[in-house]
Short mmCIF file of C-alpha atoms in Angstrom, two decimals:
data_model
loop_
_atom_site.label_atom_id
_atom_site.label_comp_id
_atom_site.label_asym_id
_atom_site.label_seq_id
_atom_site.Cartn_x
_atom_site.Cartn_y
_atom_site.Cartn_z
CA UNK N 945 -9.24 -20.58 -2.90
CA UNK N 946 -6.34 -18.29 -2.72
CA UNK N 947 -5.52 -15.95 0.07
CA UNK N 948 -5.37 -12.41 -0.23
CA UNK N 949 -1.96 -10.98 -0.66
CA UNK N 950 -1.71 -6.93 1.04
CA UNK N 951 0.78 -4.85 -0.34
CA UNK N 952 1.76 -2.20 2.09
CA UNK N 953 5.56 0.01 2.18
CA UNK N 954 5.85 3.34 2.16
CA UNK N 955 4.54 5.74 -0.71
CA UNK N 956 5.81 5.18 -3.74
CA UNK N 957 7.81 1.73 -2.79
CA UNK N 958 5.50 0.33 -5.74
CA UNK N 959 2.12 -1.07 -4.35
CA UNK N 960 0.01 -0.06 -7.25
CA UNK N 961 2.18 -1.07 -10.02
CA UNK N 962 3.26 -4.37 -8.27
CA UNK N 963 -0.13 -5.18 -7.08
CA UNK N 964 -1.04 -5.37 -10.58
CA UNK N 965 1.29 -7.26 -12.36
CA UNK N 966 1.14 -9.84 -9.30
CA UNK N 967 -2.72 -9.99 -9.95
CA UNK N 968 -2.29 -10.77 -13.41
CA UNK N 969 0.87 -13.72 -12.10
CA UNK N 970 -1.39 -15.01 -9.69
CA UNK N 971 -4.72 -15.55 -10.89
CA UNK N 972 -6.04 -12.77 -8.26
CA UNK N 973 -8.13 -9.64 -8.97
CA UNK N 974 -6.36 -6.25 -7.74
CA UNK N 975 -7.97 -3.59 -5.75
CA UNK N 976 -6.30 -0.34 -5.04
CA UNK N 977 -7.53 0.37 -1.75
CA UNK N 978 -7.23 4.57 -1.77
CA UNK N 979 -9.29 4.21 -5.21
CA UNK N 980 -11.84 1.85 -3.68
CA UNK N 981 -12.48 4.59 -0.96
CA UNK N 982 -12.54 7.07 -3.33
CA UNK N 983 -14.99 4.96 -4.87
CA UNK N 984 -17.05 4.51 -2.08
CA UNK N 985 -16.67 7.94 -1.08
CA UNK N 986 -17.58 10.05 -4.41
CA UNK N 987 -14.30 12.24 -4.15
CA UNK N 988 -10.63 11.59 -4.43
CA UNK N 989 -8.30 11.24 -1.43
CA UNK N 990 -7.34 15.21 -1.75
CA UNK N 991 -10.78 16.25 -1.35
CA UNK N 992 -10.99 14.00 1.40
CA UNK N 993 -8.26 15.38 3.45
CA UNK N 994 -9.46 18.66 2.27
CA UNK N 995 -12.71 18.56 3.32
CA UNK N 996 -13.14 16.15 6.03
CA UNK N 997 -9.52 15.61 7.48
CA UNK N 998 -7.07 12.69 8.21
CA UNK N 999 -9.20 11.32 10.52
CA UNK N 1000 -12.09 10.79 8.70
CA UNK N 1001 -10.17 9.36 5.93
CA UNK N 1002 -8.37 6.84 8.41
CA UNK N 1003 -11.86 5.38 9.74
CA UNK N 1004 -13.09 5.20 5.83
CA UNK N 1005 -9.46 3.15 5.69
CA UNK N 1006 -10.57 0.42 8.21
CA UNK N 1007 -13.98 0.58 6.97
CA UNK N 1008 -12.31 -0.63 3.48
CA UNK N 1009 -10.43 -3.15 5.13
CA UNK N 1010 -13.14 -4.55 6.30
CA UNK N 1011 -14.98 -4.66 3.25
CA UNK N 1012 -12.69 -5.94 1.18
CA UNK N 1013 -11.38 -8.81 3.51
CA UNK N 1014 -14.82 -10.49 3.43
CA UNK N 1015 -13.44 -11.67 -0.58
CA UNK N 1016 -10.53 -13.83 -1.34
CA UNK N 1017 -8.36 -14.01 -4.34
CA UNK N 1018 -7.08 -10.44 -4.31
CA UNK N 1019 -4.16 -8.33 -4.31
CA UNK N 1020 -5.18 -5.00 -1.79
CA UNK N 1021 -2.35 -2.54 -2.54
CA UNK N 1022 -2.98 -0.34 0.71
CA UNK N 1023 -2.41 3.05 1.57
CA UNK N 1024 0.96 3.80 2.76
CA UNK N 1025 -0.69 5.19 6.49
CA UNK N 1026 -3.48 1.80 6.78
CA UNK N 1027 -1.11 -0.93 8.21
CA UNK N 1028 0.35 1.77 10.94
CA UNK N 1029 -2.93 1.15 12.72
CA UNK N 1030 -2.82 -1.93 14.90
CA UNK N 1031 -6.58 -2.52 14.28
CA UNK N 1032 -6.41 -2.33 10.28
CA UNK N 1033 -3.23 -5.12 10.51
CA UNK N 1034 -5.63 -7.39 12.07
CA UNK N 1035 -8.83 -7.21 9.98
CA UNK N 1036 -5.96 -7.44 7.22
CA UNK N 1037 -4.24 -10.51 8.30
CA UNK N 1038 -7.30 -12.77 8.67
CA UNK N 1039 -7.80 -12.97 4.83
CA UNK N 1040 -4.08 -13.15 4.16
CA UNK N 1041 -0.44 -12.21 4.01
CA UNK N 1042 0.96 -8.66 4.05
CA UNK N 1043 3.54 -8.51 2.35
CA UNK N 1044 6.05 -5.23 2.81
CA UNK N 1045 7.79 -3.69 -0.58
CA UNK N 1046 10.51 -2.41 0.83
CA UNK N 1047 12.12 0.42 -1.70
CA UNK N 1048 15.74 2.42 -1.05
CA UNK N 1049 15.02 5.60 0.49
CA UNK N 1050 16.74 7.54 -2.31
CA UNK N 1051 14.72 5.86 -4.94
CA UNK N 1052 11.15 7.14 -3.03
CA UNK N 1053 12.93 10.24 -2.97
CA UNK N 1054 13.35 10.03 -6.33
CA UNK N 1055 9.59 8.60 -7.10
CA UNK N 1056 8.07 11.26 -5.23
CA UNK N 1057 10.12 14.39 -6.57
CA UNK N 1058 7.13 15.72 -8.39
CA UNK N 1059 4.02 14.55 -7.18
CA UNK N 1060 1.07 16.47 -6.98
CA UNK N 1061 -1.60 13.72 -5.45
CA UNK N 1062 -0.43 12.80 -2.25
CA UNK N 1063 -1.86 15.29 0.14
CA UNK N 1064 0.86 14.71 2.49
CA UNK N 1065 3.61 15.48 0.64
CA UNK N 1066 2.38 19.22 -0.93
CA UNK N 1067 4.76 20.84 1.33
CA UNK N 1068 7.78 22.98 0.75
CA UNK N 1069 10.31 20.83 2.78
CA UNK N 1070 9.29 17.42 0.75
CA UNK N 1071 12.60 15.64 1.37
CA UNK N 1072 13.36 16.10 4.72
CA UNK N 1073 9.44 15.72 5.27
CA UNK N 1074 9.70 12.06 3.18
CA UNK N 1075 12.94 10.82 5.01
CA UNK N 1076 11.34 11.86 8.33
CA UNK N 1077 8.41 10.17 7.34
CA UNK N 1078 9.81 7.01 5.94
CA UNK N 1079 11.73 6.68 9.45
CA UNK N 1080 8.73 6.46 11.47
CA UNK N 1081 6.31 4.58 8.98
CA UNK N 1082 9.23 1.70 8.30
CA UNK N 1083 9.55 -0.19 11.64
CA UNK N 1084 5.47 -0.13 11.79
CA UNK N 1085 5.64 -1.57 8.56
CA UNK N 1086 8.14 -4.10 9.04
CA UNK N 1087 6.31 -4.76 12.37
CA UNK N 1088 2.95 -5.88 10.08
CA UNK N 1089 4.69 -7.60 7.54
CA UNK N 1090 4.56 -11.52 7.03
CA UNK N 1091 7.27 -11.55 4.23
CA UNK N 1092 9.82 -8.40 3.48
CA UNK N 1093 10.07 -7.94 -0.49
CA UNK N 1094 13.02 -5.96 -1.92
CA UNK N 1095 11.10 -3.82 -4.30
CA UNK N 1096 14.38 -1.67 -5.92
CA UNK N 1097 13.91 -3.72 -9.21
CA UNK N 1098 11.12 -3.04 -12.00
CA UNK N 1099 7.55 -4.04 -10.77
CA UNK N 1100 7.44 -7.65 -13.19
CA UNK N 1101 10.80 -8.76 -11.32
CA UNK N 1102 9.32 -7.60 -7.76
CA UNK N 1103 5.92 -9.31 -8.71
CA UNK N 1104 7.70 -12.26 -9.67
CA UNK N 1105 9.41 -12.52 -6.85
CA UNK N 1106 6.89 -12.14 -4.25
CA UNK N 1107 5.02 -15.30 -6.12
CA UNK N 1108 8.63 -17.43 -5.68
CA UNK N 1109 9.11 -16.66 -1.99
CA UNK N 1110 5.20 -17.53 -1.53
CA UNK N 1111 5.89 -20.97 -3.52
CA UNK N 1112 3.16 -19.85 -5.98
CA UNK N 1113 3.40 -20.74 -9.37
CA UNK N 1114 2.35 -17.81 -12.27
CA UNK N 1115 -0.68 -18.31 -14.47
CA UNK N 1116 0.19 -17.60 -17.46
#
C-alpha cells in the first residue's frame, strides 16, 4: 500500500499538471481536490466564493481532506489556501507526505497573467496582489512541507523527480 503524496505550492506552481503525470509514474490515482469539492458541492469554486464566501469554502476544504485521507494510493493536488490551515496539515499528513512545488515567482507571474478562474486573483492590481500573496502563503507552505520540489522545469521532469527523491521507482 502506497502512501498518499499532497501536492501543495502556491497557485499555479503546477499541482494539477504534476499531480497527474506523478499518478500515472506512480501507480496512484489523482484527485484534484478544488474539483472534488466542486464535486461534492454542485458548483464550481467561483460560485462558491460568490455565493457562500471564503469561509464556507475553507470548512468544505477540511471537510475534503478528511474525506479523501481515509484512501491510500493517491496524489491530492490541494488548493493553494488548504495547507495554510494548521488543522488541514494534520488530517493531511496522517495518510502521507506533502510535498511543496516550489515555482520562481516570475514564472507564477507569468502562469497567472490571464486567468479568469481563480476568484482571488480577478482584481485590477494582479501582480502586486500575486507577489504579496506568494510572500505570505510561502513560509506556511514550506512550514507543511515534508520534501521541497523545484517545480521551474516541465511537469514530466518535476513528476519524475519527486518519485527519485521519494526512492520510488515509475510504473511504466
Amino acid at each position: 500500500m502506497k502512501q498518499n503524496l499532497i501536492l501543495c505550492g502556491f497557485m499555479g506552481c503546477g499541482k494539477s499538471t504534476v499531480g497527474r503525470r506523478l499518478a500515472k509514474l506512480s501507480g496512484r490515482e489523482f484527485i484534484d481536490m478544488d474539483s472534488f469539492i466542486e464535486e461534492q458541492q454542485g458548483m464550481s469554486i467561483q460560485e462558491i466564493f460568490a455565493s457562500l464566501g471564503e469561509p464556507a469554502f475553507r470548512q468544505m476544504e477540511t471537510e475534503a481532506a478528511r474525506v479523501l485521507t481515509q484512501k491510500q494510493e493517491l496524489v491530492i493536488a490541494s488548493g493553494g489556501g488548504t495547507v495554510l490551515n494548521p488543522e488541514n496539515v494534520r488530517i493531511l499528513k496522517k495518510s502521507g507526505k506533502i510535498l511543496l512545488l516550489d515555482a520562481p515567482l516570475a514564472a507564477l507571474q507569468e502562469r497567472l497573467k490571464f486567468d479568469t478562474q481563480r476568484p482571488l486573483l480577478q482584481r485590477p492590481d494582479r501582480r502586486e496582489f500575486i507577489e504579496q500573496l506568494y510572500k505570505q502563503r510561502f513560509p506556511l507552505y514550506q512550514q507543511a512541507a515534508d520534501l521541497v520540489i523545484p517545480a521551474g522545469a516541465p511537469g514530466n521532469v518535476v513528476a519524475r523527480t519527486i518519485l527519485q527523491m521519494l526512492g520510488e521507482e515509475e510504473m511504466q
